[in-house]
Coordinates of C-alpha atoms and ligand atoms in Angstrom, one line a residue:
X8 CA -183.9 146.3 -40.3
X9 CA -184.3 143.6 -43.3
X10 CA -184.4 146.1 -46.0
X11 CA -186.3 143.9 -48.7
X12 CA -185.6 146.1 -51.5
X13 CA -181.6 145.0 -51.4
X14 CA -182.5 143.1 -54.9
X15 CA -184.3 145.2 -56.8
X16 CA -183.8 147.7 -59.5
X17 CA -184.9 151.4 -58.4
X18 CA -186.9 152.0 -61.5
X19 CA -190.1 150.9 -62.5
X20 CA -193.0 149.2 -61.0
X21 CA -193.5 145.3 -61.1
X22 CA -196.4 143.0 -60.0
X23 CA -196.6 139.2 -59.9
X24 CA -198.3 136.4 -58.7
X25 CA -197.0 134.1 -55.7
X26 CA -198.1 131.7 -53.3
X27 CA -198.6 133.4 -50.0
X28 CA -198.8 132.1 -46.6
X29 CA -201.5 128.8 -46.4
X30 CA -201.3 128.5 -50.3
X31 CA -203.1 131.7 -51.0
X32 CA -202.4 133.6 -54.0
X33 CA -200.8 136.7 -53.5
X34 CA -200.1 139.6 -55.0
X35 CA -196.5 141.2 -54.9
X36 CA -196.7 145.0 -56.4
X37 CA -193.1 147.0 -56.3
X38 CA -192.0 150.0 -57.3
X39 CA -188.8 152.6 -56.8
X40 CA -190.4 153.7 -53.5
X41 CA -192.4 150.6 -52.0
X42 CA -193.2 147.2 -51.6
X43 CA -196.8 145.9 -50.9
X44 CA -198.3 142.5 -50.7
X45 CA -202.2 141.8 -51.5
X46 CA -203.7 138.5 -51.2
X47 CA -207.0 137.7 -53.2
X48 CA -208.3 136.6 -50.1
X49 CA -210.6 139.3 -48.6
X50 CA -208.6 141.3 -51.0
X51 CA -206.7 141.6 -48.1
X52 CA -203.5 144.7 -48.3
X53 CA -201.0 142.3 -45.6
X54 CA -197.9 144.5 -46.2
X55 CA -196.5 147.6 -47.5
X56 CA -192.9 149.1 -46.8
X57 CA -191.5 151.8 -48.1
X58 CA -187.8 151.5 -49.1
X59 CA -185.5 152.5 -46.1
X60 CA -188.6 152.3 -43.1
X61 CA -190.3 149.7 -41.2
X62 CA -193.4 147.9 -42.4
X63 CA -196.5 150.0 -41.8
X64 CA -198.6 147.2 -41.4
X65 CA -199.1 144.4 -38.8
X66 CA -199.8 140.6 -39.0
X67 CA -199.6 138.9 -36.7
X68 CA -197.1 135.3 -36.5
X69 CA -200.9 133.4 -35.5
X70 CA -202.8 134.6 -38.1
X71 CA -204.7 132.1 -39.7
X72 CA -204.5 132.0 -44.6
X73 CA -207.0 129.5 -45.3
X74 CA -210.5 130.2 -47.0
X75 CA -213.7 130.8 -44.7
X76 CA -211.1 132.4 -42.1
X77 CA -210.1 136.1 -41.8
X78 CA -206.2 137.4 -41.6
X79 CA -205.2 138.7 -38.5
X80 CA -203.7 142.0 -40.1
X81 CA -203.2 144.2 -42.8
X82 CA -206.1 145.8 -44.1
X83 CA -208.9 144.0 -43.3
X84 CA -212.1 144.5 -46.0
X85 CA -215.1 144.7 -43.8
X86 CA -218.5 144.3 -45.6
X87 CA -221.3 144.6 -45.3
X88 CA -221.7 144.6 -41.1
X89 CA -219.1 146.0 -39.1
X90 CA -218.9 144.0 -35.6
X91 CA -220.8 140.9 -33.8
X92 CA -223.7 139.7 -35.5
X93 CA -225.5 136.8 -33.6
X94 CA -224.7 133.6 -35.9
X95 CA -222.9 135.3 -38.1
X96 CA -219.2 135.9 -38.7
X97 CA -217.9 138.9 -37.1
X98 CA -217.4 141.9 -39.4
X99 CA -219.2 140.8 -42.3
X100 CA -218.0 137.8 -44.9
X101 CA -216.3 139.9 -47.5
X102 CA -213.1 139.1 -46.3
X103 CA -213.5 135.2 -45.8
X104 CA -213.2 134.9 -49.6
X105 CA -211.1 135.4 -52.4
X106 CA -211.9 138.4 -54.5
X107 CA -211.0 138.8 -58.4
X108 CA -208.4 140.5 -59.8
X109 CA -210.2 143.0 -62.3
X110 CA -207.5 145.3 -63.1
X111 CA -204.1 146.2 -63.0
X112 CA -202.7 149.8 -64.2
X113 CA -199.7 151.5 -63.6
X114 CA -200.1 155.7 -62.9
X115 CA -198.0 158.7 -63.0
X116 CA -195.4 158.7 -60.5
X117 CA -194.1 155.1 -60.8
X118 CA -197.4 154.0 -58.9
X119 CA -199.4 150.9 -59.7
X120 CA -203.3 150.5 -59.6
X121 CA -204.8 146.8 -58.8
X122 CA -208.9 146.5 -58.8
X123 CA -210.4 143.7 -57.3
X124 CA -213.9 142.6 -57.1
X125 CA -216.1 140.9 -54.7
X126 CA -217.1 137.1 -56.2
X127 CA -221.1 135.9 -55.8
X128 CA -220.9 135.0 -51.8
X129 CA -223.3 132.6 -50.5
X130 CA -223.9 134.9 -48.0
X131 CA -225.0 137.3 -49.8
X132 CA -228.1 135.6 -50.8
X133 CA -230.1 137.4 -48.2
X134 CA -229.1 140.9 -49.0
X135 CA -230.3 143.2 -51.4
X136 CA -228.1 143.1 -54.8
X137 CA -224.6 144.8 -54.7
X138 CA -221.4 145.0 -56.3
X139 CA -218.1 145.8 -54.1
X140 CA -214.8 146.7 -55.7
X141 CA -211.6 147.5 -53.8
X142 CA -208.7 149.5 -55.5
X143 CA -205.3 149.7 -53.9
X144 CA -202.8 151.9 -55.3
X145 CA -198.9 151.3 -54.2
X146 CA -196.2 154.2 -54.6
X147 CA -194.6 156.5 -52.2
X148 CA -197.7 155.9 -50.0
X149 CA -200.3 153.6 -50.2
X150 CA -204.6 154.0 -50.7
X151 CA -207.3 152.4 -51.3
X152 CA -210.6 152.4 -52.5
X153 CA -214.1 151.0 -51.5
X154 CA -217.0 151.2 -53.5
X155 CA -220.1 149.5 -53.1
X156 CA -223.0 149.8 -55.6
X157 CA -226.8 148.8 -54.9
X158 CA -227.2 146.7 -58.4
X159 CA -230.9 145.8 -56.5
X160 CA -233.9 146.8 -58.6
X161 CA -235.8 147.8 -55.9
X162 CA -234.6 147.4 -52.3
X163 CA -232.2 149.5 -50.4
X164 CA -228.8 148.3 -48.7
X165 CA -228.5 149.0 -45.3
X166 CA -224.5 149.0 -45.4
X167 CA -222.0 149.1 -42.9
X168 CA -218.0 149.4 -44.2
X169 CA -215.1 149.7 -42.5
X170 CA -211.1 149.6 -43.7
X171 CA -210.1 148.1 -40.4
X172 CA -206.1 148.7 -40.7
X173 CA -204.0 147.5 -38.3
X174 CA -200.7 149.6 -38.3
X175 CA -197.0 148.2 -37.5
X176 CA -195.6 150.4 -34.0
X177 CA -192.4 150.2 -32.4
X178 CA -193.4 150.0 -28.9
X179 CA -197.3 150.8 -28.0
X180 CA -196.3 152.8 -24.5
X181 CA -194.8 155.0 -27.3
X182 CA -197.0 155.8 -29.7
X183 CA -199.4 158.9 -29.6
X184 CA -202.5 159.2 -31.6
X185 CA -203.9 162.8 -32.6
X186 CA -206.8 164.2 -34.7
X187 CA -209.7 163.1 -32.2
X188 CA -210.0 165.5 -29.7
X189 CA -213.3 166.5 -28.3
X190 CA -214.9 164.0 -30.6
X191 CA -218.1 162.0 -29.3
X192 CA -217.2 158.0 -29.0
X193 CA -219.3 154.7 -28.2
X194 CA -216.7 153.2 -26.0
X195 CA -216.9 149.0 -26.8
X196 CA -215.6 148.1 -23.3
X197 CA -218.7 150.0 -21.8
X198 CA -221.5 148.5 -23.8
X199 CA -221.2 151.4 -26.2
X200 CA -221.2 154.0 -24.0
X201 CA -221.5 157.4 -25.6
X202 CA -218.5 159.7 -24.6
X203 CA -216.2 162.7 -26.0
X204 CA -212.4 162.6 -26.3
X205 CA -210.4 164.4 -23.8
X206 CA -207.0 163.5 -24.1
X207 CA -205.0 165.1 -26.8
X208 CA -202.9 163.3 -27.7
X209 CA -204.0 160.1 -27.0
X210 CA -201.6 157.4 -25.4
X211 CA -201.8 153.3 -24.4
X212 CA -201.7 152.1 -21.3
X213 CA -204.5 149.5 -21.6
X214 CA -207.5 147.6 -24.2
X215 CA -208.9 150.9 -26.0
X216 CA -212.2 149.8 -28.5
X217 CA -213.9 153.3 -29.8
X218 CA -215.7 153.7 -32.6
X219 CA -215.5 158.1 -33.0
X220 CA -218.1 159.3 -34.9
X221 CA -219.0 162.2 -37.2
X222 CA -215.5 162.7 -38.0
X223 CA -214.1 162.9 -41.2
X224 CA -210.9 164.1 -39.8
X225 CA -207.7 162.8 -40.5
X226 CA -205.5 160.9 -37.8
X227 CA -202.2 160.6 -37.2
X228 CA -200.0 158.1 -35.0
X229 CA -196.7 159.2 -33.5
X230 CA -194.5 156.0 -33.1
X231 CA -191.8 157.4 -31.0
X232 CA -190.0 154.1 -30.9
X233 CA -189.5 154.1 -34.8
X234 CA -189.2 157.8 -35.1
X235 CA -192.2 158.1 -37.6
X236 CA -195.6 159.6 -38.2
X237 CA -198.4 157.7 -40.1
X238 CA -201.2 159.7 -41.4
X239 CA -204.2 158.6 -42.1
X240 CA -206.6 160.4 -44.6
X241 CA -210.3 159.4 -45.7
X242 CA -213.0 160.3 -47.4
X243 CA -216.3 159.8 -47.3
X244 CA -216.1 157.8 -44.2
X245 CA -217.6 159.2 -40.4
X246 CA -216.3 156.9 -38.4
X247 CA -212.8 155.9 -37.4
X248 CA -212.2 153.4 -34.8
X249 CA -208.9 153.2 -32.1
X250 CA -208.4 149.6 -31.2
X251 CA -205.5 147.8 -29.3
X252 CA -206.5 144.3 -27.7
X253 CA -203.8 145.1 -24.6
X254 CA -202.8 142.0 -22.4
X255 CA -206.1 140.2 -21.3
X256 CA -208.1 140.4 -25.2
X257 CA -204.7 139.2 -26.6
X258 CA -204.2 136.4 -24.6
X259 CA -208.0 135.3 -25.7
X260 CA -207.3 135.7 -29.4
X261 CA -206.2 132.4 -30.7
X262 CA -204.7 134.0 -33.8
X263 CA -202.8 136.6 -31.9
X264 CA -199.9 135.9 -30.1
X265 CA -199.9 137.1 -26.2
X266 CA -197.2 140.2 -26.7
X267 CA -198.4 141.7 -30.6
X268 CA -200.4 144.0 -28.8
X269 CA -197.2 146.0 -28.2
X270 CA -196.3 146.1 -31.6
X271 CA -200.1 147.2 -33.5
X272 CA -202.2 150.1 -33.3
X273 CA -205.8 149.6 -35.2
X274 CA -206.7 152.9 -36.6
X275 CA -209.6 152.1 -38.7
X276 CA -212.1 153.9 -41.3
X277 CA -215.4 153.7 -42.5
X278 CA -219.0 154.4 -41.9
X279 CA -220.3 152.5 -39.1
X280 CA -223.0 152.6 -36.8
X281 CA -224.7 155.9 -36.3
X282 CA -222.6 156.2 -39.6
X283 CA -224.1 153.3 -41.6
X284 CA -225.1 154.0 -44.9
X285 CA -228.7 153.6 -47.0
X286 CA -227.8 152.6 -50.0
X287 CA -230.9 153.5 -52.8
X288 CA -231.1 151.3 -55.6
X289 CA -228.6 152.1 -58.3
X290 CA -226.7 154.1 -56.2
X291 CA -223.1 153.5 -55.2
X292 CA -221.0 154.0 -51.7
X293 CA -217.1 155.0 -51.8
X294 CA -214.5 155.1 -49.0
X295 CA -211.1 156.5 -49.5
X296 CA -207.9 156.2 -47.4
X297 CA -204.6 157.7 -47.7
X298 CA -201.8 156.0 -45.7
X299 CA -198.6 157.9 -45.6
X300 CA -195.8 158.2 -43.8
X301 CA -193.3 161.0 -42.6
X302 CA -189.9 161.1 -39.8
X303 CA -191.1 162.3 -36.7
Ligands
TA6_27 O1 -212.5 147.3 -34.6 C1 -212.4 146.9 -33.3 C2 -213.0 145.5 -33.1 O2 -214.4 145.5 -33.3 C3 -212.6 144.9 -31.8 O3 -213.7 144.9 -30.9 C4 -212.0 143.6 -32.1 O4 -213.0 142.6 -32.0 C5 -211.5 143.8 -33.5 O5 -212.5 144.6 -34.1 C6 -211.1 142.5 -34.2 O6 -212.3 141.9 -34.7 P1 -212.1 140.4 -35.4 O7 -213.5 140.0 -35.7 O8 -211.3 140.7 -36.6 O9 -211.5 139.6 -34.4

């Protein structure tokens, strides 16, 4: 495994600026336990490691860095739809631009703090007023922080949001995905069929697309292959979605090369949906998620 942490000191936390894949500015945060790359661009999480595992996050090698496009990977920003929207790009346009870097802080515990905010958006015209700040704090494990505030004087947001992560597996027949049993589902490859979870744990054998909802449960994925157990915490969130594209969505991805799905698992959070969120004016909307890891 390319440990990246051969070169650097095992105290202290450090952040700079690079230039990231297609040019894009890039945030690179360490500290004595991780690594973790964030570009401005849809203030978009792409990697974090933690010193001695694998990467928990997937990209893919098609992915596309330029402005206007999304990143096929990391944590993917959606606002302020989740899904197809007829003329519109999928998923909402928060993550087809670069957002600000607001703040950077380092916490207790050798962990670093970085706020970005969401710039003025042409799209946005249309909406109601709102403000959307992302904080992602790096350490031993990794979290981040959505918060949207209706800055409108009068109308209400209608507001979808979703932390759409796509997690880094050694082998998909392998992994195992717990924390959703008996929980009702719109199942995307049935025109949102409602259903309930049966199988405890759940396992991959072809395209899975659910949105679960009412469940502010935490998951967790057992990746056999590498040995490990990802847990993933929210808050504030009632809907988590299970996604792998399998063989025949993969090979009609152009930014996804025809094997990844073997080596990603989307388990994603947010409040989608049945789940979406009426935002009143001068009120504010916050998702949490806790990524960690553990040997399994
Ligand atoms: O979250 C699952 C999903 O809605 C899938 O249906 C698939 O479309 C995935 O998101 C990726 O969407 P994107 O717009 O990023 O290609």
């Amino acid at each position: 495994m390319n440990d990246t942490f051969a070169s650097y000191p095992s105290a202290g936390t450090s952040v700079s600026f690079q230039t990231g894949q297609g040019g894009l500015p890039m945030l690179a945060v360490w500290t004595p336990a991780s690594v973790a790359h964030i570009y401005l661009h849809g203030a978009q999480v792409t990697h974090f490691q933690r010193r001695g595992e694998q990467p928990l996050l997937f990209v893919s090698a098609q992915s596309q860095f330029a402005e206007g496009k999304a990143i096929r990977g990391g944590i993917p920003v959606i606002l302020p739809w989740f899904g197809a929207r007829e003329g519109k790009p999928s998923h909402g346009f928060a993550r087809l631009h670069a957002w600000q870097l607001s703040e950077i802080r380092t916490l207790p515990g050798d962990q670093v703090r970085l706020v970005l905010r969401l710039p003025e958006c042409p799209e946005a015209a249309e909406w109601p007023q709102f403000e959307a700040q992302c904080a992602v704090t790096v350490g031993d494990r990794l979290a981040m922080e959505l918060s949207v505030s209706n800055t409108d004087p009068a109308r209400t947001l209608d507001l979808q949001t979703c932390l759409h992560t796509y997690f880094a597996v050694g082998g998909i027949t392998q992994v195992e995905v717990r924390g959703l049993k008996d929980v009702g589902y719109l199942d995307a490859l049935e025109n949102l069929a409602p259903k309930t979870q049966t199988e405890d744990p759940m396992r991959f054998a072809e395209e899975v697309d659910r949105l679960y909802v009412n469940t502010p449960h935490a998951v967790e994925i057992t990746d056999h292959a590498w040995h490990r157990v990802i847990r993933v915490e929210k808050e504030q969130s009632l809907s988590t979605v299970v996604w792998n594209p399998w063989i025949a969505k993969s090979q009609r991805m152009p930014d996804f090369s025809d094997d990844e799905y073997l080596r990603m698992i989307c388990v994603e959070s947010g409040n989608m949906s049945p789940n979406a969120l009426t935002v009143a004016p001068g009120a504010q909307a916050t998702l949490r998620v806790r990524l960690s890891t553990r040997p399994a």
